[in-house]
Amino acid sequence: MRRVLIAAFQGVALLDVAGSAEVFAAAGHRLGRKGYRVQFASIGGGACTTSATLRFETKDLLALRPRAGDTVVVAGGAEDAVLPALGDQALLAWIRGAAGRVERMTSVCSGAFLLAAAGILDGRRATTHWRGCERLAKMYPRVQVDPNAIFVADGDVWTSAGVATGIDMALGIVEADHGAAIADSIAAELVLYVRRPGFQSQFSEALVCQADHSNPLGRAVAWVRQNLREASVETLAKEAALSVRTLHRRCREQLGVTPATLIERARVEHARTLLATSAIAAKALAEQCGFGNPTNMKRAFERQLGMAPRDYRLLHARAA
DNA sequence: GAAGCATCCCGCCACG
DNA sequence: CACGTGGCGGGATGCT
């Protein structure tokens, strides 16, 4: 039986801990002896109070010897909770020591900062909450931050984006250990809407955040969403009052995508909403989302979601 | 599916 | 000299 050690601290985000724990626990029930045993731990042990005020018991992390078959999940939380944890040398030392021994090290949300501080993300691809990606990249330049992924697996180190994506990552781990069929059945057991692959983007969240009107790029993003038909790299540059070259740079820095991708994602984003909530025909829908024609829309969907608009609608349309 | 055309991307470099 | 900017070129990608 594999062991899952969930490392927490005071003020940890409840869902960071609960989401992955629930998946591994469900897999444990399903698989029996070959499954997982979940243990919660923190420095010093005892009661841990979460962001949502729920308290839970933890073992003393320092008393737990990391072993070959273990998966360590380092949870995250809001800044005021993570900062003290970042300064906790005992915690960082434990993480560092565990990294060489266990089967895999993982983080949820801002837990990635703890992995990075312990040095185990150096030279690896990783992700964290969209709000923290830029900061993670600045604080730890040796980490290759992917601001778009929901979760990233680089060798035996897995990192996941936001709170709820810990669930997606845990399902990905179960899949790696036991196959897709088991992972799918657990997703069904937990009544998850869809099981999302790691490469699916946290882009819409980033878009919403960047629509901050004090930021020139934010205004441009807002403009794209209002003018899907006219949007192109050139018109966007004009709108943002930037040269094409600089627009390109700003987009990469602040959103992690190129301008053309930004526009395409905004189009797919809007199309998804329409597909799921309306019966508008493909031709008209493609037109009003700025794809021009259904063929281009299909191509964009295949690129971003790995499925055709038609399939997306079948999967997501609700009987109103 | 192929071919020609348009757009985009990004290293490079001159400029302020 | 360091730094941000933006034009250029041509290879890559996407569209018709």
Short mmCIF file of C-alpha atoms (C1' of nucleotides) in Angstrom, two decimals:
data_model
loop_
_atom_site.label_atom_id
_atom_site.label_comp_id
_atom_site.label_asym_id
_atom_site.label_seq_id
_atom_site.Cartn_x
_atom_site.Cartn_y
_atom_site.Cartn_z
CA MET A 1 0.00 0.00 0.00
CA ARG A 2 1.23 3.46 -0.87
CA ARG A 3 1.27 6.19 1.68
CA VAL A 4 0.15 9.75 0.96
CA LEU A 5 1.57 12.33 3.35
CA ILE A 6 -0.25 15.61 3.27
CA ALA A 7 1.90 18.36 4.72
CA ALA A 8 -0.11 21.22 6.22
CA PHE A 9 0.45 24.28 8.40
CA GLN A 10 -1.66 26.78 10.32
CA GLY A 11 -4.06 28.58 7.98
CA VAL A 12 -3.67 26.02 5.19
CA ALA A 13 -6.37 26.18 2.50
CA LEU A 14 -9.03 23.62 3.35
CA LEU A 15 -9.64 22.47 -0.20
CA ASP A 16 -5.92 22.04 -0.89
CA VAL A 17 -5.88 19.44 1.85
CA ALA A 18 -9.36 18.01 1.40
CA GLY A 19 -9.47 17.78 -2.40
CA SER A 20 -6.48 15.56 -2.93
CA ALA A 21 -7.16 13.63 0.31
CA GLU A 22 -10.63 12.74 -0.88
CA VAL A 23 -9.35 11.45 -4.20
CA PHE A 24 -6.65 9.29 -2.62
CA ALA A 25 -9.05 8.05 0.04
CA ALA A 26 -11.60 7.10 -2.62
CA ALA A 27 -8.87 5.35 -4.59
CA GLY A 28 -7.83 3.60 -1.40
CA HIS A 29 -11.32 2.20 -0.91
CA ARG A 30 -11.52 1.15 -4.49
CA LEU A 31 -8.16 -0.54 -4.67
CA GLY A 32 -7.93 -2.12 -1.25
CA ARG A 33 -4.41 -3.24 -0.40
CA LYS A 34 -2.92 -1.79 -3.52
CA GLY A 35 -4.40 1.61 -2.83
CA TYR A 36 -3.40 4.56 -0.69
CA ARG A 37 -3.35 5.41 2.98
CA VAL A 38 -3.64 9.12 3.68
CA GLN A 39 -1.92 10.78 6.62
CA PHE A 40 -2.06 14.44 7.61
CA ALA A 41 0.98 16.04 9.13
CA SER A 42 2.39 19.37 10.21
CA ILE A 43 5.48 20.57 12.02
CA GLY A 44 4.89 19.73 15.67
CA GLY A 45 1.65 17.92 14.92
CA GLY A 46 -1.61 18.60 16.73
CA ALA A 47 -4.63 20.54 15.57
CA CYS A 48 -4.34 22.49 12.34
CA THR A 49 -6.81 25.26 11.62
CA THR A 50 -7.70 25.78 7.98
CA SER A 51 -8.59 28.87 6.01
CA ALA A 52 -12.23 27.87 6.36
CA THR A 53 -11.85 27.56 10.17
CA LEU A 54 -12.29 23.79 10.13
CA ARG A 55 -9.75 22.12 12.42
CA PHE A 56 -8.19 18.74 11.87
CA GLU A 57 -5.67 16.57 13.66
CA THR A 58 -2.19 16.09 12.27
CA LYS A 59 0.78 13.92 13.10
CA ASP A 60 4.17 15.45 13.69
CA LEU A 61 5.76 15.69 10.27
CA LEU A 62 9.26 15.40 11.71
CA ALA A 63 8.37 12.05 13.22
CA LEU A 64 7.34 10.64 9.86
CA ARG A 65 10.17 9.03 7.96
CA PRO A 66 9.74 9.53 4.22
CA ARG A 67 9.79 6.14 2.46
CA ALA A 68 10.20 4.87 -1.05
CA GLY A 69 6.53 4.38 -1.85
CA ASP A 70 5.31 7.69 -0.45
CA THR A 71 3.61 10.54 -2.22
CA VAL A 72 4.05 13.84 -0.41
CA VAL A 73 1.44 16.55 -0.98
CA VAL A 74 2.50 20.01 0.14
CA ALA A 75 -0.61 22.12 0.52
CA GLY A 76 -0.82 25.87 0.07
CA GLY A 77 -2.86 28.74 1.32
CA ALA A 78 -3.23 32.49 1.42
CA GLU A 79 -0.12 34.63 1.57
CA ASP A 80 -0.30 35.33 5.30
CA ALA A 81 -0.37 31.61 5.99
CA VAL A 82 2.30 30.55 3.50
CA LEU A 83 4.88 33.19 4.41
CA PRO A 84 5.45 31.85 7.94
CA ALA A 85 5.66 28.34 6.48
CA LEU A 86 8.26 29.59 3.99
CA GLY A 87 10.38 30.72 6.88
CA ASP A 88 10.05 27.42 8.73
CA GLN A 89 13.47 25.84 8.28
CA ALA A 90 12.41 22.55 9.83
CA LEU A 91 9.61 22.22 7.29
CA LEU A 92 11.86 23.09 4.36
CA ALA A 93 14.54 20.70 5.57
CA TRP A 94 12.00 17.90 5.88
CA ILE A 95 10.75 18.57 2.34
CA ARG A 96 14.31 18.59 1.03
CA GLY A 97 15.11 15.33 2.76
CA ALA A 98 11.93 13.68 1.58
CA ALA A 99 12.52 14.67 -2.03
CA GLY A 100 15.31 12.19 -2.55
CA ARG A 101 13.53 9.27 -0.96
CA VAL A 102 9.85 9.27 -1.78
CA GLU A 103 8.13 8.17 -4.96
CA ARG A 104 6.94 11.67 -5.74
CA MET A 105 6.73 15.16 -4.33
CA THR A 106 3.68 17.25 -5.13
CA SER A 107 2.20 20.62 -4.29
CA VAL A 108 -1.18 22.25 -4.49
CA CYS A 109 -1.58 25.96 -5.19
CA SER A 110 0.98 28.07 -3.32
CA GLY A 111 2.51 24.91 -1.88
CA ALA A 112 4.75 25.22 -4.93
CA PHE A 113 6.56 28.08 -3.16
CA LEU A 114 7.52 25.67 -0.38
CA LEU A 115 8.85 23.13 -2.87
CA ALA A 116 10.74 25.90 -4.65
CA ALA A 117 12.17 27.24 -1.38
CA ALA A 118 13.39 23.75 -0.59
CA GLY A 119 15.15 23.79 -3.94
CA ILE A 120 13.47 20.80 -5.47
CA LEU A 121 11.84 22.70 -8.34
CA ASP A 122 15.20 23.92 -9.67
CA GLY A 123 15.48 23.15 -13.35
CA ARG A 124 12.00 21.68 -13.44
CA ARG A 125 8.73 22.69 -15.00
CA ALA A 126 6.10 23.62 -12.45
CA THR A 127 2.96 25.62 -11.91
CA THR A 128 1.08 27.36 -9.16
CA HIS A 129 -2.02 29.50 -8.73
CA TRP A 130 -2.35 31.98 -11.60
CA ARG A 131 -2.06 34.85 -9.17
CA GLY A 132 1.32 33.61 -8.04
CA CYS A 133 2.98 32.45 -11.25
CA GLU A 134 4.85 35.64 -11.99
CA ARG A 135 6.06 35.88 -8.43
CA LEU A 136 7.19 32.28 -8.33
CA ALA A 137 9.19 32.80 -11.51
CA LYS A 138 10.80 35.96 -10.11
CA MET A 139 11.62 34.52 -6.70
CA TYR A 140 12.97 31.27 -8.11
CA PRO A 141 14.42 31.96 -11.57
CA ARG A 142 15.61 28.38 -11.96
CA VAL A 143 12.04 27.13 -11.98
CA GLN A 144 10.33 26.94 -15.35
CA VAL A 145 6.89 28.21 -14.47
CA ASP A 146 4.01 27.20 -16.74
CA PRO A 147 1.28 29.72 -15.95
CA ASN A 148 -1.29 27.93 -18.05
CA ALA A 149 -1.33 24.34 -16.92
CA ILE A 150 -3.78 23.00 -14.39
CA PHE A 151 -1.09 20.69 -13.17
CA VAL A 152 2.41 19.79 -14.31
CA ALA A 153 4.25 16.51 -13.87
CA ASP A 154 7.99 16.78 -14.34
CA GLY A 155 9.51 13.45 -13.47
CA ASP A 156 8.61 12.65 -9.88
CA VAL A 157 7.63 16.21 -9.03
CA TRP A 158 4.05 17.28 -9.59
CA THR A 159 2.67 20.76 -9.03
CA SER A 160 -0.91 21.95 -9.41
CA ALA A 161 -2.41 25.35 -10.00
CA GLY A 162 -5.24 26.49 -7.81
CA VAL A 163 -7.04 24.96 -4.88
CA ALA A 164 -9.49 22.80 -6.79
CA THR A 165 -6.87 21.59 -9.25
CA GLY A 166 -5.35 19.48 -6.48
CA ILE A 167 -8.22 17.14 -7.28
CA ASP A 168 -7.23 16.99 -10.94
CA MET A 169 -3.62 16.36 -10.04
CA ALA A 170 -4.52 13.61 -7.58
CA LEU A 171 -6.60 11.93 -10.28
CA GLY A 172 -3.63 12.25 -12.62
CA ILE A 173 -1.44 10.51 -10.06
CA VAL A 174 -3.97 7.74 -9.57
CA GLU A 175 -4.02 7.35 -13.33
CA ALA A 176 -0.23 7.13 -13.44
CA ASP A 177 -0.25 4.49 -10.71
CA HIS A 178 -3.30 2.44 -11.68
CA GLY A 179 -4.50 3.43 -15.12
CA ALA A 180 -7.10 5.72 -16.64
CA ALA A 181 -10.06 3.44 -16.01
CA ILE A 182 -9.59 3.57 -12.24
CA ALA A 183 -9.06 7.33 -12.32
CA ASP A 184 -12.21 7.80 -14.37
CA SER A 185 -14.28 5.66 -12.05
CA ILE A 186 -13.08 7.65 -9.07
CA ALA A 187 -13.95 10.89 -10.83
CA ALA A 188 -17.41 9.44 -11.41
CA GLU A 189 -17.63 8.32 -7.79
CA LEU A 190 -16.92 11.86 -6.66
CA VAL A 191 -19.47 13.15 -9.17
CA LEU A 192 -16.90 15.35 -10.85
CA TYR A 193 -18.20 17.14 -13.86
CA VAL A 194 -15.25 16.35 -16.11
CA ARG A 195 -11.81 15.00 -15.49
CA ARG A 196 -9.49 17.66 -16.81
CA PRO A 197 -6.13 16.89 -18.39
CA GLY A 198 -3.17 18.79 -16.96
CA PHE A 199 -2.60 20.91 -20.00
CA GLN A 200 -6.04 22.45 -19.87
CA SER A 201 -5.53 26.08 -19.07
CA GLN A 202 -6.33 28.21 -16.06
CA PHE A 203 -6.51 30.94 -18.63
CA SER A 204 -10.06 32.15 -18.09
CA GLU A 205 -9.20 32.84 -14.47
CA ALA A 206 -6.17 34.81 -15.55
CA LEU A 207 -8.26 36.69 -18.09
CA VAL A 208 -10.74 37.77 -15.49
CA CYS A 209 -7.96 38.94 -13.23
CA GLN A 210 -6.20 40.89 -15.92
CA ALA A 211 -9.32 42.74 -16.93
CA ASP A 212 -8.17 45.28 -14.40
CA HIS A 213 -8.66 48.59 -16.12
CA SER A 214 -5.71 50.37 -14.61
CA ASN A 215 -3.40 48.02 -16.48
CA PRO A 216 -2.99 48.79 -20.22
CA LEU A 217 -2.89 45.10 -21.04
CA GLY A 218 -5.99 44.56 -18.92
CA ARG A 219 -7.86 47.11 -21.00
CA ALA A 220 -6.69 45.38 -24.15
CA VAL A 221 -7.92 42.04 -22.87
CA ALA A 222 -11.28 43.56 -22.07
CA TRP A 223 -11.38 45.02 -25.56
CA VAL A 224 -10.66 41.65 -27.15
CA ARG A 225 -13.57 40.09 -25.32
CA GLN A 226 -15.88 42.84 -26.51
CA ASN A 227 -14.61 42.80 -30.09
CA LEU A 228 -13.96 39.18 -30.96
CA ARG A 229 -14.70 39.76 -34.63
CA GLU A 230 -12.23 42.59 -35.15
CA ALA A 231 -9.50 41.24 -32.91
CA SER A 232 -6.12 40.48 -34.45
CA VAL A 233 -2.59 40.96 -33.23
CA GLU A 234 -2.38 44.19 -35.12
CA THR A 235 -5.67 45.69 -33.97
CA LEU A 236 -4.94 44.60 -30.43
CA ALA A 237 -1.59 46.36 -30.49
CA LYS A 238 -3.27 49.51 -31.72
CA GLU A 239 -5.90 49.27 -29.01
CA ALA A 240 -3.27 48.78 -26.30
CA ALA A 241 -1.20 51.62 -27.74
CA LEU A 242 1.80 49.35 -27.94
CA SER A 243 3.94 48.22 -30.82
CA VAL A 244 3.30 44.66 -31.96
CA ARG A 245 6.70 43.72 -30.63
CA THR A 246 6.09 45.12 -27.15
CA LEU A 247 2.55 43.78 -27.00
CA HIS A 248 4.06 40.41 -27.65
CA ARG A 249 6.46 40.86 -24.77
CA ARG A 250 3.83 42.13 -22.33
CA CYS A 251 1.52 39.24 -23.15
CA ARG A 252 4.21 36.69 -22.56
CA GLU A 253 5.29 38.28 -19.30
CA GLN A 254 1.89 38.95 -17.80
CA LEU A 255 -0.31 36.23 -19.24
CA GLY A 256 2.19 33.64 -20.38
CA VAL A 257 0.76 33.52 -23.89
CA THR A 258 1.37 35.17 -27.25
CA PRO A 259 -1.13 37.74 -28.54
CA ALA A 260 -2.58 35.42 -31.17
CA THR A 261 -3.11 32.72 -28.56
CA LEU A 262 -4.68 35.26 -26.24
CA ILE A 263 -7.20 36.17 -28.90
CA GLU A 264 -7.88 32.59 -29.82
CA ARG A 265 -8.48 31.66 -26.21
CA ALA A 266 -10.88 34.54 -25.76
CA ARG A 267 -12.76 33.26 -28.82
CA VAL A 268 -12.87 29.67 -27.61
CA GLU A 269 -13.90 30.90 -24.18
CA HIS A 270 -16.91 32.72 -25.59
CA ALA A 271 -17.77 29.89 -27.95
CA ARG A 272 -17.76 27.41 -25.07
CA THR A 273 -20.29 29.48 -23.20
CA LEU A 274 -22.56 29.73 -26.22
CA LEU A 275 -22.24 26.04 -27.02
CA ALA A 276 -23.17 25.05 -23.51
CA THR A 277 -26.02 27.48 -23.06
CA SER A 278 -27.60 28.03 -26.46
CA ALA A 279 -28.69 26.17 -29.57
CA ILE A 280 -27.03 28.61 -31.97
CA ALA A 281 -25.87 26.83 -35.13
CA ALA A 282 -22.16 26.34 -35.67
CA LYS A 283 -21.92 28.75 -38.60
CA ALA A 284 -23.51 31.68 -36.81
CA LEU A 285 -21.68 30.84 -33.63
CA ALA A 286 -18.29 30.72 -35.35
CA GLU A 287 -19.11 34.03 -36.99
CA GLN A 288 -19.98 35.88 -33.82
CA CYS A 289 -16.98 34.52 -31.94
CA GLY A 290 -14.65 35.83 -34.62
CA PHE A 291 -13.55 32.51 -36.09
CA GLY A 292 -15.05 33.44 -39.44
CA ASN A 293 -16.19 29.93 -40.24
CA PRO A 294 -16.88 26.62 -38.47
CA THR A 295 -13.71 25.02 -39.81
CA ASN A 296 -11.49 27.52 -38.05
CA MET A 297 -13.53 27.19 -34.91
CA LYS A 298 -13.12 23.43 -34.98
CA ARG A 299 -9.37 23.77 -35.45
CA ALA A 300 -9.09 26.16 -32.50
CA PHE A 301 -11.13 23.81 -30.28
CA GLU A 302 -8.97 20.85 -31.22
CA ARG A 303 -5.87 22.85 -30.36
CA GLN A 304 -7.08 24.07 -27.00
CA LEU A 305 -9.46 21.48 -25.67
CA GLY A 306 -8.65 18.44 -27.74
CA MET A 307 -12.22 18.08 -28.92
CA ALA A 308 -14.55 19.44 -31.58
CA PRO A 309 -17.17 22.10 -30.76
CA ARG A 310 -19.86 19.56 -31.49
CA ASP A 311 -18.47 17.18 -28.87
CA TYR A 312 -18.05 20.01 -26.42
CA ARG A 313 -21.71 20.86 -26.79
CA LEU A 314 -22.81 17.25 -26.37
CA LEU A 315 -20.76 17.01 -23.22
CA HIS A 316 -21.75 20.29 -21.65
CA ALA A 317 -25.11 21.41 -22.96
CA ARG A 318 -27.64 21.30 -20.20
CA ALA A 319 -31.28 20.45 -20.72
CA ALA A 320 -32.57 23.86 -19.73
"C1'" DG B 1 -4.89 16.76 -49.01
"C1'" DA B 2 -1.82 20.07 -51.40
"C1'" DA B 3 -0.17 24.58 -52.48
"C1'" DG B 4 0.20 29.22 -52.24
"C1'" DC B 5 -0.76 33.11 -49.38
"C1'" DA B 6 -1.30 35.59 -44.76
"C1'" DT B 7 -0.24 36.01 -40.24
"C1'" DC B 8 2.45 35.33 -36.35
"C1'" DC B 9 6.54 34.63 -33.58
"C1'" DC B 10 10.85 35.91 -31.77
"C1'" DG B 11 16.05 36.61 -32.03
"C1'" DC B 12 18.63 40.39 -33.26
"C1'" DC B 13 19.98 45.01 -33.07
"C1'" DA B 14 19.84 50.05 -33.38
"C1'" DC B 15 18.03 53.77 -30.83
"C1'" DG B 16 16.84 56.95 -27.08
"C1'" DC C 1 26.66 51.42 -19.53
"C1'" DA C 2 22.09 49.39 -18.46
"C1'" DC C 3 17.54 49.19 -19.90
"C1'" DG C 4 13.20 49.31 -22.34
"C1'" DT C 5 11.46 49.88 -26.93
"C1'" DG C 6 10.17 48.73 -31.53
"C1'" DG C 7 11.43 47.71 -36.52
"C1'" DC C 8 13.18 43.94 -39.37
"C1'" DG C 9 13.71 39.38 -41.31
"C1'" DG C 10 12.58 34.88 -42.18
"C1'" DG C 11 11.19 30.49 -40.42
"C1'" DA C 12 6.94 28.50 -38.43
"C1'" DT C 13 2.26 28.16 -38.29
"C1'" DG C 14 -2.27 28.64 -39.88
"C1'" DC C 15 -5.74 29.80 -43.49
"C1'" DT C 16 -8.00 29.48 -47.95
#
